[in-house]
């Protein structure tokens, strides 16, 4: 099973630093990539990553996003504060049953903010394991950088920064990947998928704290379509809807008729497949 990955670019058009998993089998074939700007008119660049996924439980693997907002030195107070904060996430009592964590540590210029979220169907044990792995991987992928984001195999996301990132939607996105396979009847598939995604958006944005929705639709002439949408709990319902609207626009533009796609933005995620990739909860 193959995935194409459209990678994140910063404001200078420089690719984000990539976390290179063992499953990476090819790099830089001719494929479009894009980055988001206010006009929603994305420059097209040629970069793509092809990933082969587990035959049992295939998952999209996204790169780390390393910000160019500033660096810290290895033995600095900021480095020590970051290490303390990251090491506390997976074992923190503040990591509630909804799999969300946000905290800060330090003072003034050395203060570090962190936000972590597990996918809504993850049990607390697997959530802690995912975040523990992410806490170790993120500083390896983005060494000495004051701001970074990591999505760990679609199971959890982790972000830290020297600025307050809590409570407001970030317009940026990390990556979009889509399956190379096309639906047998793309028009009908898109219609059924569109109804599912809009329904999930409505349910995710109606959540008071846990902004998560997942479901499956079954059509007699189509395979089942499984969909999932989730926002970070710290943003408002309105911002959650805006974030998911942009993600759905990405699906229309870049993955129309494809049998699977996943979008990871800073404040929300969206994914659909023709196989079950989440657990009922």
Short mmCIF file of C-alpha atoms in Angstrom, two decimals:
data_model
loop_
_atom_site.label_atom_id
_atom_site.label_comp_id
_atom_site.label_asym_id
_atom_site.label_seq_id
_atom_site.Cartn_x
_atom_site.Cartn_y
_atom_site.Cartn_z
CA UNK A 1 0.00 0.00 0.00
CA UNK A 2 1.44 3.39 -1.00
CA UNK A 3 1.02 6.89 0.36
CA UNK A 4 2.08 10.14 -1.29
CA UNK A 5 3.08 12.84 1.16
CA UNK A 6 2.78 16.52 0.38
CA UNK A 7 5.25 18.06 2.75
CA UNK A 8 5.10 21.28 4.78
CA UNK A 9 7.12 24.31 3.68
CA UNK A 10 8.03 27.38 5.71
CA UNK A 11 7.65 30.99 4.60
CA UNK A 12 10.92 30.82 2.65
CA UNK A 13 9.90 27.67 0.80
CA UNK A 14 12.35 25.48 2.72
CA UNK A 15 11.16 21.93 3.43
CA UNK A 16 10.48 21.03 7.04
CA UNK A 17 13.05 18.74 8.64
CA UNK A 18 11.96 15.17 8.13
CA UNK A 19 11.80 12.43 10.70
CA UNK A 20 13.16 9.54 8.65
CA UNK A 21 11.53 6.28 9.76
CA UNK A 22 12.86 2.88 8.76
CA UNK A 23 9.82 2.48 6.53
CA UNK A 24 10.99 5.25 4.18
CA UNK A 25 11.72 3.59 0.83
CA UNK A 26 11.96 6.39 -1.71
CA UNK A 27 12.51 10.12 -1.80
CA UNK A 28 11.97 13.05 -4.15
CA UNK A 29 10.18 11.53 -7.16
CA UNK A 30 8.29 14.04 -9.27
CA UNK A 31 5.26 15.02 -7.25
CA UNK A 32 3.54 18.24 -6.32
CA UNK A 33 3.89 19.77 -2.91
CA UNK A 34 2.44 22.93 -1.49
CA UNK A 35 2.35 25.27 1.45
CA UNK A 36 -0.51 27.34 2.76
CA UNK A 37 -0.79 31.10 2.59
CA UNK A 38 -3.55 33.59 3.24
CA UNK A 39 -4.72 33.67 -0.36
CA UNK A 40 -5.03 29.86 -0.38
CA UNK A 41 -3.03 29.88 -3.66
CA UNK A 42 -0.31 27.30 -3.12
CA UNK A 43 2.96 27.35 -5.07
CA UNK A 44 3.65 23.98 -6.58
CA UNK A 45 6.99 22.42 -5.81
CA UNK A 46 8.32 19.01 -6.70
CA UNK A 47 8.83 16.89 -3.63
CA UNK A 48 7.16 13.76 -2.40
CA UNK A 49 7.77 10.95 -0.01
CA UNK A 50 6.55 7.43 -0.73
CA UNK A 51 5.93 5.34 2.29
CA UNK A 52 5.13 1.67 2.51
CA UNK A 53 2.83 0.92 5.39
CA UNK A 54 2.39 -2.05 7.64
CA UNK A 55 0.28 -4.72 5.95
CA UNK A 56 -1.61 -5.27 9.18
CA UNK A 57 -2.24 -1.77 10.51
CA UNK A 58 -1.10 0.75 7.89
CA UNK A 59 -0.64 4.28 9.18
CA UNK A 60 0.44 7.52 7.44
CA UNK A 61 3.81 8.71 8.72
CA UNK A 62 4.33 12.45 8.72
CA UNK A 63 7.55 14.44 9.17
CA UNK A 64 8.40 16.63 12.10
CA UNK A 65 7.89 20.33 11.51
CA UNK A 66 10.88 22.31 12.81
CA UNK A 67 10.22 26.04 13.11
CA UNK A 68 12.81 28.65 12.23
CA UNK A 69 11.62 30.94 15.03
CA UNK A 70 14.82 30.61 17.05
CA UNK A 71 17.41 28.29 18.53
CA UNK A 72 18.66 27.43 22.02
CA UNK A 73 22.05 26.16 23.14
CA UNK A 74 22.46 22.66 24.52
CA UNK A 75 23.32 23.64 28.10
CA UNK A 76 20.99 26.63 28.36
CA UNK A 77 18.18 27.17 30.84
CA UNK A 78 15.69 26.84 27.98
CA UNK A 79 17.10 23.41 27.12
CA UNK A 80 16.76 22.29 30.73
CA UNK A 81 13.19 23.60 30.94
CA UNK A 82 12.25 21.88 27.69
CA UNK A 83 13.69 18.58 28.88
CA UNK A 84 11.78 18.84 32.16
CA UNK A 85 8.50 19.67 30.44
CA UNK A 86 8.76 16.96 27.77
CA UNK A 87 9.73 14.29 30.27
CA UNK A 88 6.67 15.09 32.37
CA UNK A 89 4.04 14.81 29.64
CA UNK A 90 3.46 11.07 29.36
CA UNK A 91 3.36 10.54 33.13
CA UNK A 92 1.52 13.70 34.07
CA UNK A 93 -1.75 13.51 35.97
CA UNK A 94 -2.78 16.48 33.81
CA UNK A 95 -2.96 14.12 30.82
CA UNK A 96 -6.67 13.52 31.24
CA UNK A 97 -8.82 10.70 29.94
CA UNK A 98 -9.38 12.67 26.75
CA UNK A 99 -5.67 12.47 25.97
CA UNK A 100 -4.98 16.21 26.08
CA UNK A 101 -2.13 17.95 27.86
CA UNK A 102 -1.02 21.56 27.97
CA UNK A 103 1.45 23.20 30.31
CA UNK A 104 4.37 25.58 30.53
CA UNK A 105 7.60 25.55 32.49
CA UNK A 106 10.15 28.26 33.26
CA UNK A 107 10.03 32.02 33.31
CA UNK A 108 10.42 34.96 30.96
CA UNK A 109 12.58 34.24 27.89
CA UNK A 110 13.29 30.70 29.10
CA UNK A 111 9.64 29.69 29.45
CA UNK A 112 8.56 26.70 27.36
CA UNK A 113 4.97 25.92 26.35
CA UNK A 114 3.84 22.44 25.31
CA UNK A 115 0.65 20.96 23.91
CA UNK A 116 -0.04 17.27 23.35
CA UNK A 117 -3.07 15.43 22.03
CA UNK A 118 -3.80 11.77 21.39
CA UNK A 119 -6.26 10.59 18.79
CA UNK A 120 -9.72 10.36 20.28
CA UNK A 121 -9.95 6.57 20.16
CA UNK A 122 -6.62 5.94 21.92
CA UNK A 123 -6.77 4.42 25.39
CA UNK A 124 -4.79 6.26 28.06
CA UNK A 125 -2.05 3.59 28.20
CA UNK A 126 -1.32 3.69 24.47
CA UNK A 127 -1.69 7.48 24.58
CA UNK A 128 1.05 7.76 27.19
CA UNK A 129 3.27 5.40 25.20
CA UNK A 130 2.80 7.43 22.01
CA UNK A 131 3.60 10.70 23.76
CA UNK A 132 6.60 9.20 25.51
CA UNK A 133 8.04 8.15 22.14
CA UNK A 134 7.19 11.54 20.66
CA UNK A 135 8.88 13.42 23.50
CA UNK A 136 12.12 11.64 22.70
CA UNK A 137 11.80 11.85 18.93
CA UNK A 138 10.89 15.52 18.60
CA UNK A 139 14.16 16.92 19.95
CA UNK A 140 16.13 14.48 17.78
CA UNK A 141 14.22 15.59 14.70
CA UNK A 142 14.49 19.29 15.61
CA UNK A 143 17.66 19.67 17.73
CA UNK A 144 18.19 23.02 19.46
CA UNK A 145 15.12 24.63 17.92
CA UNK A 146 12.75 26.56 20.14
CA UNK A 147 9.59 25.46 18.38
CA UNK A 148 8.65 22.11 16.85
CA UNK A 149 5.71 19.86 16.03
CA UNK A 150 5.56 16.09 15.61
CA UNK A 151 2.71 13.83 14.52
CA UNK A 152 3.47 10.27 15.57
CA UNK A 153 1.96 7.84 13.03
CA UNK A 154 -1.43 9.52 13.29
CA UNK A 155 -1.79 8.33 16.91
CA UNK A 156 -0.73 11.49 18.76
CA UNK A 157 0.70 14.95 18.19
CA UNK A 158 3.15 16.96 20.25
CA UNK A 159 4.14 20.60 19.99
CA UNK A 160 6.36 22.93 22.00
CA UNK A 161 7.30 26.58 21.65
CA UNK A 162 8.89 29.56 23.37
CA UNK A 163 5.66 31.50 22.77
CA UNK A 164 2.22 30.86 24.17
CA UNK A 165 0.54 28.47 21.73
CA UNK A 166 -2.44 27.62 23.91
CA UNK A 167 -6.00 28.68 23.25
CA UNK A 168 -5.74 30.01 19.70
CA UNK A 169 -5.93 28.33 16.31
CA UNK A 170 -2.76 28.23 14.26
CA UNK A 171 -3.43 28.64 10.53
CA UNK A 172 -0.43 26.55 9.52
CA UNK A 173 -0.40 22.88 8.67
CA UNK A 174 2.18 20.16 8.85
CA UNK A 175 1.43 17.71 6.07
CA UNK A 176 -1.10 16.04 3.85
CA UNK A 177 -0.80 12.50 2.55
CA UNK A 178 -3.13 10.60 0.27
CA UNK A 179 -3.45 7.04 -0.98
CA UNK A 180 -2.47 6.57 -4.61
CA UNK A 181 -5.49 4.34 -5.29
CA UNK A 182 -8.56 5.84 -6.95
CA UNK A 183 -12.14 4.90 -6.13
CA UNK A 184 -13.97 2.75 -8.69
CA UNK A 185 -16.65 5.44 -9.02
CA UNK A 186 -14.94 8.71 -7.94
CA UNK A 187 -18.05 10.88 -8.28
CA UNK A 188 -20.21 8.66 -6.10
CA UNK A 189 -17.36 8.11 -3.66
CA UNK A 190 -16.84 11.87 -3.31
CA UNK A 191 -20.55 12.43 -2.66
CA UNK A 192 -20.73 9.84 0.11
CA UNK A 193 -17.41 11.01 1.55
CA UNK A 194 -18.51 14.65 1.52
CA UNK A 195 -21.64 13.87 3.51
CA UNK A 196 -19.59 11.90 6.03
CA UNK A 197 -16.98 14.63 6.48
CA UNK A 198 -19.59 17.36 6.97
CA UNK A 199 -21.40 15.22 9.54
CA UNK A 200 -18.14 14.57 11.41
CA UNK A 201 -17.35 18.29 11.33
CA UNK A 202 -20.71 19.09 12.91
CA UNK A 203 -20.15 16.53 15.66
CA UNK A 204 -16.53 17.47 16.34
CA UNK A 205 -17.33 21.17 16.66
CA UNK A 206 -20.24 20.48 19.01
CA UNK A 207 -17.95 18.95 21.61
CA UNK A 208 -17.56 21.06 24.74
CA UNK A 209 -14.11 19.68 25.61
CA UNK A 210 -13.50 16.60 23.51
CA UNK A 211 -13.67 17.87 19.92
CA UNK A 212 -13.56 14.46 18.25
CA UNK A 213 -15.80 12.49 15.92
CA UNK A 214 -15.33 9.24 14.01
CA UNK A 215 -17.75 7.09 12.07
CA UNK A 216 -18.26 4.78 9.11
CA UNK A 217 -20.73 4.94 6.24
CA UNK A 218 -21.88 1.95 4.28
CA UNK A 219 -23.22 2.12 0.74
CA UNK A 220 -24.35 -0.97 -1.15
CA UNK A 221 -22.36 0.02 -4.23
CA UNK A 222 -19.24 1.20 -2.40
CA UNK A 223 -16.75 0.00 0.12
CA UNK A 224 -17.21 1.27 3.63
CA UNK A 225 -15.69 4.69 4.25
CA UNK A 226 -14.20 5.39 7.67
CA UNK A 227 -13.68 9.00 8.69
CA UNK A 228 -12.21 10.85 11.66
CA UNK A 229 -11.98 14.53 12.56
CA UNK A 230 -10.51 16.07 15.68
CA UNK A 231 -9.49 19.49 17.00
CA UNK A 232 -7.27 20.38 19.92
CA UNK A 233 -9.58 21.03 22.90
CA UNK A 234 -8.01 24.41 23.68
CA UNK A 235 -9.49 26.17 20.64
CA UNK A 236 -13.07 27.41 20.29
CA UNK A 237 -15.84 25.62 18.41
CA UNK A 238 -15.70 28.34 15.76
CA UNK A 239 -11.96 27.94 15.25
CA UNK A 240 -12.33 24.17 15.19
CA UNK A 241 -14.81 24.51 12.35
CA UNK A 242 -12.51 26.86 10.45
CA UNK A 243 -9.59 24.48 10.80
CA UNK A 244 -11.61 21.50 9.56
CA UNK A 245 -13.07 23.54 6.69
CA UNK A 246 -9.58 24.21 5.38
CA UNK A 247 -8.71 20.53 5.74
CA UNK A 248 -11.80 19.53 3.76
CA UNK A 249 -10.81 22.05 1.10
CA UNK A 250 -7.44 20.30 0.85
CA UNK A 251 -9.23 17.00 0.27
CA UNK A 252 -11.25 18.51 -2.57
CA UNK A 253 -8.19 20.07 -4.19
CA UNK A 254 -5.58 17.36 -3.84
CA UNK A 255 -7.29 14.05 -3.01
CA UNK A 256 -10.54 14.03 -4.96
CA UNK A 257 -11.52 10.46 -5.76
CA UNK A 258 -8.72 8.94 -3.68
CA UNK A 259 -9.64 6.10 -1.33
CA UNK A 260 -7.73 7.56 1.61
CA UNK A 261 -6.16 10.78 2.84
CA UNK A 262 -4.90 12.31 6.06
CA UNK A 263 -4.28 15.95 6.90
CA UNK A 264 -2.45 17.10 10.00
CA UNK A 265 -2.74 20.78 10.90
CA UNK A 266 -1.52 22.39 14.08
CA UNK A 267 -5.03 22.67 15.48
CA UNK A 268 -6.92 19.81 13.85
CA UNK A 269 -6.63 16.53 12.00
CA UNK A 270 -8.78 14.86 9.36
CA UNK A 271 -8.49 11.37 7.92
CA UNK A 272 -10.57 8.94 5.88
CA UNK A 273 -9.93 5.40 4.64
CA UNK A 274 -11.77 2.41 3.18
CA UNK A 275 -10.54 0.23 6.05
CA UNK A 276 -11.04 0.58 9.79
CA UNK A 277 -8.17 2.58 11.29
CA UNK A 278 -9.78 3.72 14.55
CA UNK A 279 -11.40 1.90 17.45
CA UNK A 280 -15.05 2.47 18.41
CA UNK A 281 -15.35 4.49 21.59
#
